[in-house]
Amino acid sequence: MKPQKEVKISSWAAHTTTGVSVTLALLTLGIIAMIWVAATTESRRMMEKMEISVILADKVKDDRAMSICNAIAKTKFAQNVKFISRQEALENWKEATGEDLEHVFGVNPLSPEISFTVAAGYSTVGGIAGIKKSVSAIDGVAEVGTPDSHLVETMNANIKKLTWGFTVIAAIMLIISFVLINNTVRLSIYSKRFTIHTMQLVGATNGFIRRPFIFANTAVGAISGLLSGALLSGALAASGKMGFDELTSLIDWKWMGLIDLGLIFGGTLICALAALLATTRHLRQDYEDLFK
C-alpha cells in the first residue's frame, strides 16, 4: 500500500481563500448600504416635493411681490421658490383648462402667486403649520395653500417605516457579515494551531505570536474592503451607461466614497479583531485540546 501524501495549503492560498470570502461578505454589506442610501435619498426627495402656494393680494405690485418672493427664498424652510405673475398665472390657467378668463371677465381676475417646495426638515404637520403661520403674517399675502395634513402624516409614517426597515436589515447583515468573516479568519488560524503551540514551547511571547497573524489578517481585511469598494464603485459608474441613470442620482459619489471607506475600515477592523480572538483562544489551549 502506497503511503498517503499529506496535502499542505500554502500561506498564500490560505490568505487568498480568506480574502475571497471576506470580499464576498463585504460586497453583500456594501450592497445593503447602497440600498439604504438610495432609499434615504428617495425618502428625502418625496418630502421635498411638498409644494406650498402663496396667493398675494390684488393690490400687491410686481416689485412688492418680488420683495416677498426674495424674503421667502432666504428662509430655511423654502426651496425652489418661484414667482408667478398675473399674466403667467392667466397663461397657465388657459393652458390647463382651455378657458380664457380675461375674455370672460374683461380683466385678468387672477392674483400673483409664489410657489415653493418645503425643505425635508420641515415636512411635518407641525412644520408646515409653522410655515403657514409665518408666511401668512407677511404683509400682502392673501392666502397660503398647504398640503393636506392627513397626507403629510401618512407619507411621514410610511417613510419612517421604510427607514427603520432598512436600518434593521442593515444591522442584521452587519452581524451576519461579522460572523462569516470571523469564522473564515478562525478557520485560517485553526490550521496553524500546532505552529502556535510550537512557538509557545520555544519561549515565544503571546504578543510575538499574535502579531504576524493579526498583521496578515488586517492586510487581508483592508485589501478585501478596497476590492469590494472598487467593485461597487465600478458598478455605480457603469450603471449610467447601462440605462440605470436614476441609480447615480440616488447615490452620489460623496456617499459612495463613505461606503467605500466604511468597507475598508470595517474589513480591516473585523479581520483584526477576529485574528486577535482566534489566536488568543489557541494560545490558551492545552496540547490535548489541539486535536479537538
Short mmCIF file of C-alpha atoms in Angstrom, two decimals:
data_model
loop_
_atom_site.label_atom_id
_atom_site.label_comp_id
_atom_site.label_asym_id
_atom_site.label_seq_id
_atom_site.Cartn_x
_atom_site.Cartn_y
_atom_site.Cartn_z
CA MET A 1 0.00 0.00 0.00
CA LYS A 2 1.35 3.36 -1.01
CA PRO A 3 1.67 5.88 1.80
CA GLN A 4 -0.81 8.76 1.58
CA LYS A 5 0.72 12.12 0.86
CA GLU A 6 -0.03 14.93 3.24
CA VAL A 7 -1.66 17.81 1.42
CA LYS A 8 -0.48 21.20 2.61
CA ILE A 9 -2.04 24.51 1.75
CA SER A 10 0.38 27.35 1.24
CA SER A 11 0.04 30.51 3.28
CA TRP A 12 -0.65 32.50 0.10
CA ALA A 13 -3.50 30.16 -0.90
CA ALA A 14 -4.98 30.34 2.61
CA HIS A 15 -4.91 34.14 2.61
CA THR A 16 -6.40 34.20 -0.90
CA THR A 17 -9.27 31.97 0.20
CA THR A 18 -9.83 34.14 3.25
CA GLY A 19 -9.70 37.29 1.12
CA VAL A 20 -12.29 36.00 -1.35
CA SER A 21 -14.67 35.04 1.47
CA VAL A 22 -14.23 38.39 3.21
CA THR A 23 -14.69 40.29 -0.07
CA LEU A 24 -17.98 38.49 -0.79
CA ALA A 25 -19.25 39.24 2.73
CA LEU A 26 -18.27 42.92 2.41
CA LEU A 27 -19.86 43.12 -1.05
CA THR A 28 -23.17 41.98 0.41
CA LEU A 29 -22.85 44.51 3.20
CA GLY A 30 -21.94 47.25 0.69
CA ILE A 31 -24.98 46.48 -1.48
CA ILE A 32 -27.25 46.76 1.56
CA ALA A 33 -25.59 50.10 2.42
CA MET A 34 -26.17 51.37 -1.13
CA ILE A 35 -29.84 50.33 -0.98
CA TRP A 36 -30.19 52.11 2.36
CA VAL A 37 -28.64 55.30 0.96
CA ALA A 38 -30.86 55.14 -2.14
CA ALA A 39 -33.98 54.65 -0.01
CA THR A 40 -33.00 57.54 2.28
CA THR A 41 -32.36 59.84 -0.70
CA GLU A 42 -35.68 58.93 -2.30
CA SER A 43 -37.49 59.49 1.01
CA ARG A 44 -35.91 62.94 1.24
CA ARG A 45 -36.99 63.70 -2.32
CA MET A 46 -40.56 62.71 -1.51
CA MET A 47 -40.53 65.04 1.49
CA GLU A 48 -39.15 67.90 -0.58
CA LYS A 49 -41.86 67.51 -3.24
CA MET A 50 -44.46 69.05 -0.94
CA GLU A 51 -45.45 72.36 -2.50
CA ILE A 52 -46.91 75.44 -0.86
CA SER A 53 -48.70 78.15 -2.85
CA VAL A 54 -48.76 81.73 -1.62
CA ILE A 55 -51.52 83.84 -3.18
CA LEU A 56 -50.84 87.56 -2.96
CA ALA A 57 -53.43 90.31 -2.59
CA ASP A 58 -54.66 92.09 -5.73
CA LYS A 59 -53.21 95.38 -4.52
CA VAL A 60 -49.67 93.97 -4.43
CA LYS A 61 -47.50 95.38 -7.21
CA ASP A 62 -44.84 93.36 -9.00
CA ASP A 63 -41.94 94.97 -7.17
CA ARG A 64 -43.53 94.23 -3.78
CA ALA A 65 -44.32 90.70 -4.95
CA MET A 66 -40.67 90.16 -5.88
CA SER A 67 -39.63 91.51 -2.49
CA ILE A 68 -41.89 88.96 -0.76
CA CYS A 69 -40.54 86.23 -3.03
CA ASN A 70 -36.93 87.10 -2.14
CA ALA A 71 -37.78 87.16 1.58
CA ILE A 72 -39.29 83.66 1.37
CA ALA A 73 -36.29 82.40 -0.64
CA LYS A 74 -33.96 83.42 2.20
CA THR A 75 -35.78 81.29 4.78
CA LYS A 76 -34.58 77.83 5.78
CA PHE A 77 -37.87 76.11 5.03
CA ALA A 78 -38.27 77.16 1.38
CA GLN A 79 -36.67 75.58 -1.69
CA ASN A 80 -37.19 76.09 -5.43
CA VAL A 81 -39.00 79.39 -4.85
CA LYS A 82 -40.82 80.59 -7.97
CA PHE A 83 -42.73 83.83 -8.61
CA ILE A 84 -45.76 83.59 -10.87
CA SER A 85 -47.04 86.94 -12.18
CA ARG A 86 -50.67 87.66 -13.01
CA GLN A 87 -50.00 87.19 -16.72
CA GLU A 88 -48.16 83.88 -16.15
CA ALA A 89 -50.99 82.67 -13.90
CA LEU A 90 -53.50 83.57 -16.65
CA GLU A 91 -51.50 81.70 -19.29
CA ASN A 92 -51.13 78.66 -17.02
CA TRP A 93 -54.89 78.63 -16.40
CA LYS A 94 -55.63 78.89 -20.11
CA GLU A 95 -53.18 76.10 -20.90
CA ALA A 96 -54.60 73.83 -18.20
CA THR A 97 -58.31 74.42 -18.79
CA GLY A 98 -58.53 75.97 -22.25
CA GLU A 99 -60.57 78.84 -20.79
CA ASP A 100 -59.63 82.49 -21.36
CA LEU A 101 -60.60 84.21 -18.12
CA GLU A 102 -59.59 87.63 -19.41
CA HIS A 103 -62.03 87.26 -22.30
CA VAL A 104 -64.80 86.08 -19.96
CA PHE A 105 -64.40 88.75 -17.24
CA GLY A 106 -62.89 91.53 -19.28
CA VAL A 107 -59.91 91.72 -16.91
CA ASN A 108 -57.38 89.31 -15.51
CA PRO A 109 -59.01 88.08 -12.24
CA LEU A 110 -56.01 86.08 -11.07
CA SER A 111 -53.58 87.25 -8.41
CA PRO A 112 -49.80 86.89 -8.46
CA GLU A 113 -48.53 83.79 -6.70
CA ILE A 114 -45.38 82.43 -5.14
CA SER A 115 -44.80 78.69 -5.04
CA PHE A 116 -42.06 76.79 -3.27
CA THR A 117 -41.26 73.29 -2.07
CA VAL A 118 -40.66 72.52 1.59
CA ALA A 119 -37.24 71.53 2.94
CA ALA A 120 -37.15 67.95 4.24
CA GLY A 121 -36.68 69.01 7.87
CA TYR A 122 -39.97 70.94 7.78
CA SER A 123 -42.09 68.30 6.00
CA THR A 124 -44.20 67.51 9.06
CA VAL A 125 -47.67 68.57 10.11
CA GLY A 126 -46.23 70.91 12.74
CA GLY A 127 -43.53 72.22 10.41
CA ILE A 128 -45.97 73.05 7.62
CA ALA A 129 -48.36 74.67 10.11
CA GLY A 130 -45.49 76.85 11.31
CA ILE A 131 -44.60 77.79 7.73
CA LYS A 132 -48.22 78.74 7.00
CA LYS A 133 -48.37 80.93 10.10
CA SER A 134 -45.06 82.61 9.29
CA VAL A 135 -45.86 83.30 5.62
CA SER A 136 -49.44 84.43 6.35
CA ALA A 137 -48.06 87.14 8.63
CA ILE A 138 -46.25 88.80 5.70
CA ASP A 139 -47.93 91.99 4.54
CA GLY A 140 -49.50 91.47 1.11
CA VAL A 141 -50.17 87.72 1.48
CA ALA A 142 -53.85 86.91 0.96
CA GLU A 143 -53.84 83.13 1.31
CA VAL A 144 -51.42 80.24 1.85
CA GLY A 145 -52.28 76.86 0.33
CA THR A 146 -50.65 73.86 2.07
CA PRO A 147 -50.81 70.06 1.57
CA ASP A 148 -53.46 68.11 3.45
CA SER A 149 -52.28 67.23 6.99
CA HIS A 150 -53.52 63.62 6.69
CA LEU A 151 -51.45 63.16 3.52
CA VAL A 152 -48.38 64.55 5.30
CA GLU A 153 -48.86 62.25 8.29
CA THR A 154 -49.35 59.18 6.08
CA MET A 155 -46.28 59.95 3.98
CA ASN A 156 -44.06 60.56 7.02
CA ALA A 157 -45.31 57.35 8.68
CA ASN A 158 -44.52 55.31 5.55
CA ILE A 159 -41.08 56.90 5.21
CA LYS A 160 -40.33 56.18 8.88
CA LYS A 161 -41.33 52.52 8.45
CA LEU A 162 -39.18 52.24 5.32
CA THR A 163 -36.18 53.80 7.07
CA TRP A 164 -36.50 51.58 10.13
CA GLY A 165 -36.94 48.51 7.93
CA PHE A 166 -33.72 49.14 6.01
CA THR A 167 -31.90 50.04 9.23
CA VAL A 168 -32.87 46.70 10.78
CA ILE A 169 -31.86 44.83 7.61
CA ALA A 170 -28.52 46.66 7.54
CA ALA A 171 -27.90 45.80 11.22
CA ILE A 172 -28.72 42.12 10.61
CA MET A 173 -26.43 42.00 7.58
CA LEU A 174 -23.66 43.62 9.60
CA ILE A 175 -23.96 40.89 12.25
CA ILE A 176 -24.07 38.15 9.61
CA SER A 177 -21.04 39.61 7.84
CA PHE A 178 -19.12 39.78 11.11
CA VAL A 179 -19.96 36.14 11.89
CA LEU A 180 -18.95 34.98 8.39
CA ILE A 181 -15.69 36.94 8.39
CA ASN A 182 -14.92 35.85 11.95
CA ASN A 183 -15.45 32.17 11.09
CA THR A 184 -13.33 32.50 7.95
CA VAL A 185 -10.43 34.02 9.85
CA ARG A 186 -10.78 31.49 12.69
CA LEU A 187 -10.58 28.60 10.21
CA SER A 188 -7.45 30.04 8.61
CA ILE A 189 -5.77 30.37 12.01
CA TYR A 190 -7.09 26.98 13.15
CA SER A 191 -4.85 25.32 10.58
CA LYS A 192 -1.86 26.98 12.26
CA ARG A 193 -2.73 25.94 15.81
CA PHE A 194 0.19 23.47 16.04
CA THR A 195 2.57 26.18 14.83
CA ILE A 196 1.27 28.45 17.57
CA HIS A 197 1.81 25.74 20.18
CA THR A 198 5.33 25.04 18.89
CA MET A 199 6.22 28.73 19.14
CA GLN A 200 4.98 28.69 22.73
CA LEU A 201 7.25 25.72 23.50
CA VAL A 202 10.36 27.53 22.28
CA GLY A 203 9.57 30.52 24.53
CA ALA A 204 7.86 32.99 22.19
CA THR A 205 5.69 35.53 23.97
CA ASN A 206 1.96 35.77 23.31
CA GLY A 207 2.38 39.20 21.71
CA PHE A 208 5.11 37.92 19.41
CA ILE A 209 2.89 35.01 18.31
CA ARG A 210 -0.22 37.14 17.79
CA ARG A 211 1.49 39.89 15.83
CA PRO A 212 2.03 38.17 12.44
CA PHE A 213 -1.48 36.67 12.43
CA ILE A 214 -3.10 40.00 13.26
CA PHE A 215 -0.99 41.92 10.72
CA ALA A 216 -1.61 39.36 7.96
CA ASN A 217 -5.38 39.27 8.50
CA THR A 218 -5.54 43.05 8.88
CA ALA A 219 -3.94 43.34 5.46
CA VAL A 220 -6.38 40.77 4.05
CA GLY A 221 -9.30 42.75 5.50
CA ALA A 222 -8.03 46.06 4.11
CA ILE A 223 -7.43 44.60 0.63
CA SER A 224 -10.84 42.89 0.68
CA GLY A 225 -12.52 46.15 1.68
CA LEU A 226 -10.66 48.04 -1.04
CA LEU A 227 -11.58 45.41 -3.63
CA SER A 228 -15.26 45.28 -2.66
CA GLY A 229 -15.44 49.09 -2.67
CA ALA A 230 -13.81 49.24 -6.09
CA LEU A 231 -16.27 46.69 -7.49
CA LEU A 232 -19.30 48.56 -6.13
CA SER A 233 -17.95 51.94 -7.31
CA GLY A 234 -17.29 50.46 -10.75
CA ALA A 235 -20.84 49.09 -10.86
CA LEU A 236 -22.22 52.52 -9.93
CA ALA A 237 -20.10 54.23 -12.59
CA ALA A 238 -21.23 51.71 -15.23
CA SER A 239 -24.91 51.93 -14.23
CA GLY A 240 -25.38 55.17 -16.21
CA LYS A 241 -24.14 53.56 -19.42
CA MET A 242 -26.40 50.56 -18.81
CA GLY A 243 -29.54 52.68 -18.61
CA PHE A 244 -29.77 53.00 -14.83
CA ASP A 245 -29.28 56.76 -14.65
CA GLU A 246 -31.65 57.02 -11.68
CA LEU A 247 -29.24 54.99 -9.54
CA THR A 248 -26.47 57.57 -9.87
CA SER A 249 -28.88 60.32 -8.85
CA LEU A 250 -29.94 58.38 -5.75
CA ILE A 251 -26.37 57.57 -4.67
CA ASP A 252 -23.96 60.44 -5.21
CA TRP A 253 -20.19 59.94 -5.11
CA LYS A 254 -19.86 61.51 -1.69
CA TRP A 255 -22.00 58.75 -0.23
CA MET A 256 -20.26 56.13 -2.37
CA GLY A 257 -16.91 57.30 -1.03
CA LEU A 258 -18.18 56.97 2.55
CA ILE A 259 -19.42 53.44 1.80
CA ASP A 260 -16.03 52.51 0.33
CA LEU A 261 -14.21 53.89 3.37
CA GLY A 262 -16.63 52.04 5.63
CA LEU A 263 -15.95 48.75 3.82
CA ILE A 264 -12.18 49.22 4.08
CA PHE A 265 -12.34 50.21 7.75
CA GLY A 266 -14.91 47.51 8.56
CA GLY A 267 -12.99 44.75 6.79
CA THR A 268 -9.75 45.78 8.48
CA LEU A 269 -11.30 46.03 11.95
CA ILE A 270 -13.32 42.81 11.77
CA CYS A 271 -10.42 40.75 10.42
CA ALA A 272 -8.00 42.17 13.00
CA LEU A 273 -10.45 41.51 15.84
CA ALA A 274 -11.23 38.00 14.58
CA ALA A 275 -7.49 37.21 14.34
CA LEU A 276 -6.91 38.52 17.87
CA LEU A 277 -9.72 36.41 19.31
CA ALA A 278 -8.73 33.29 17.39
CA THR A 279 -5.02 33.42 18.29
CA THR A 280 -5.85 34.18 21.94
CA ARG A 281 -8.10 31.14 22.03
CA HIS A 282 -5.38 28.85 20.67
CA LEU A 283 -2.78 30.34 22.99
CA ARG A 284 -4.89 29.26 25.96
CA GLN A 285 -5.39 25.70 24.74
CA ASP A 286 -3.56 22.70 26.13
CA TYR A 287 -1.82 20.30 23.79
CA GLU A 288 -4.64 17.74 24.05
CA ASP A 289 -7.19 20.38 23.07
CA LEU A 290 -5.45 20.96 19.73
CA PHE A 291 -6.82 17.67 18.41
CA LYS A 292 -10.45 18.58 19.12
#
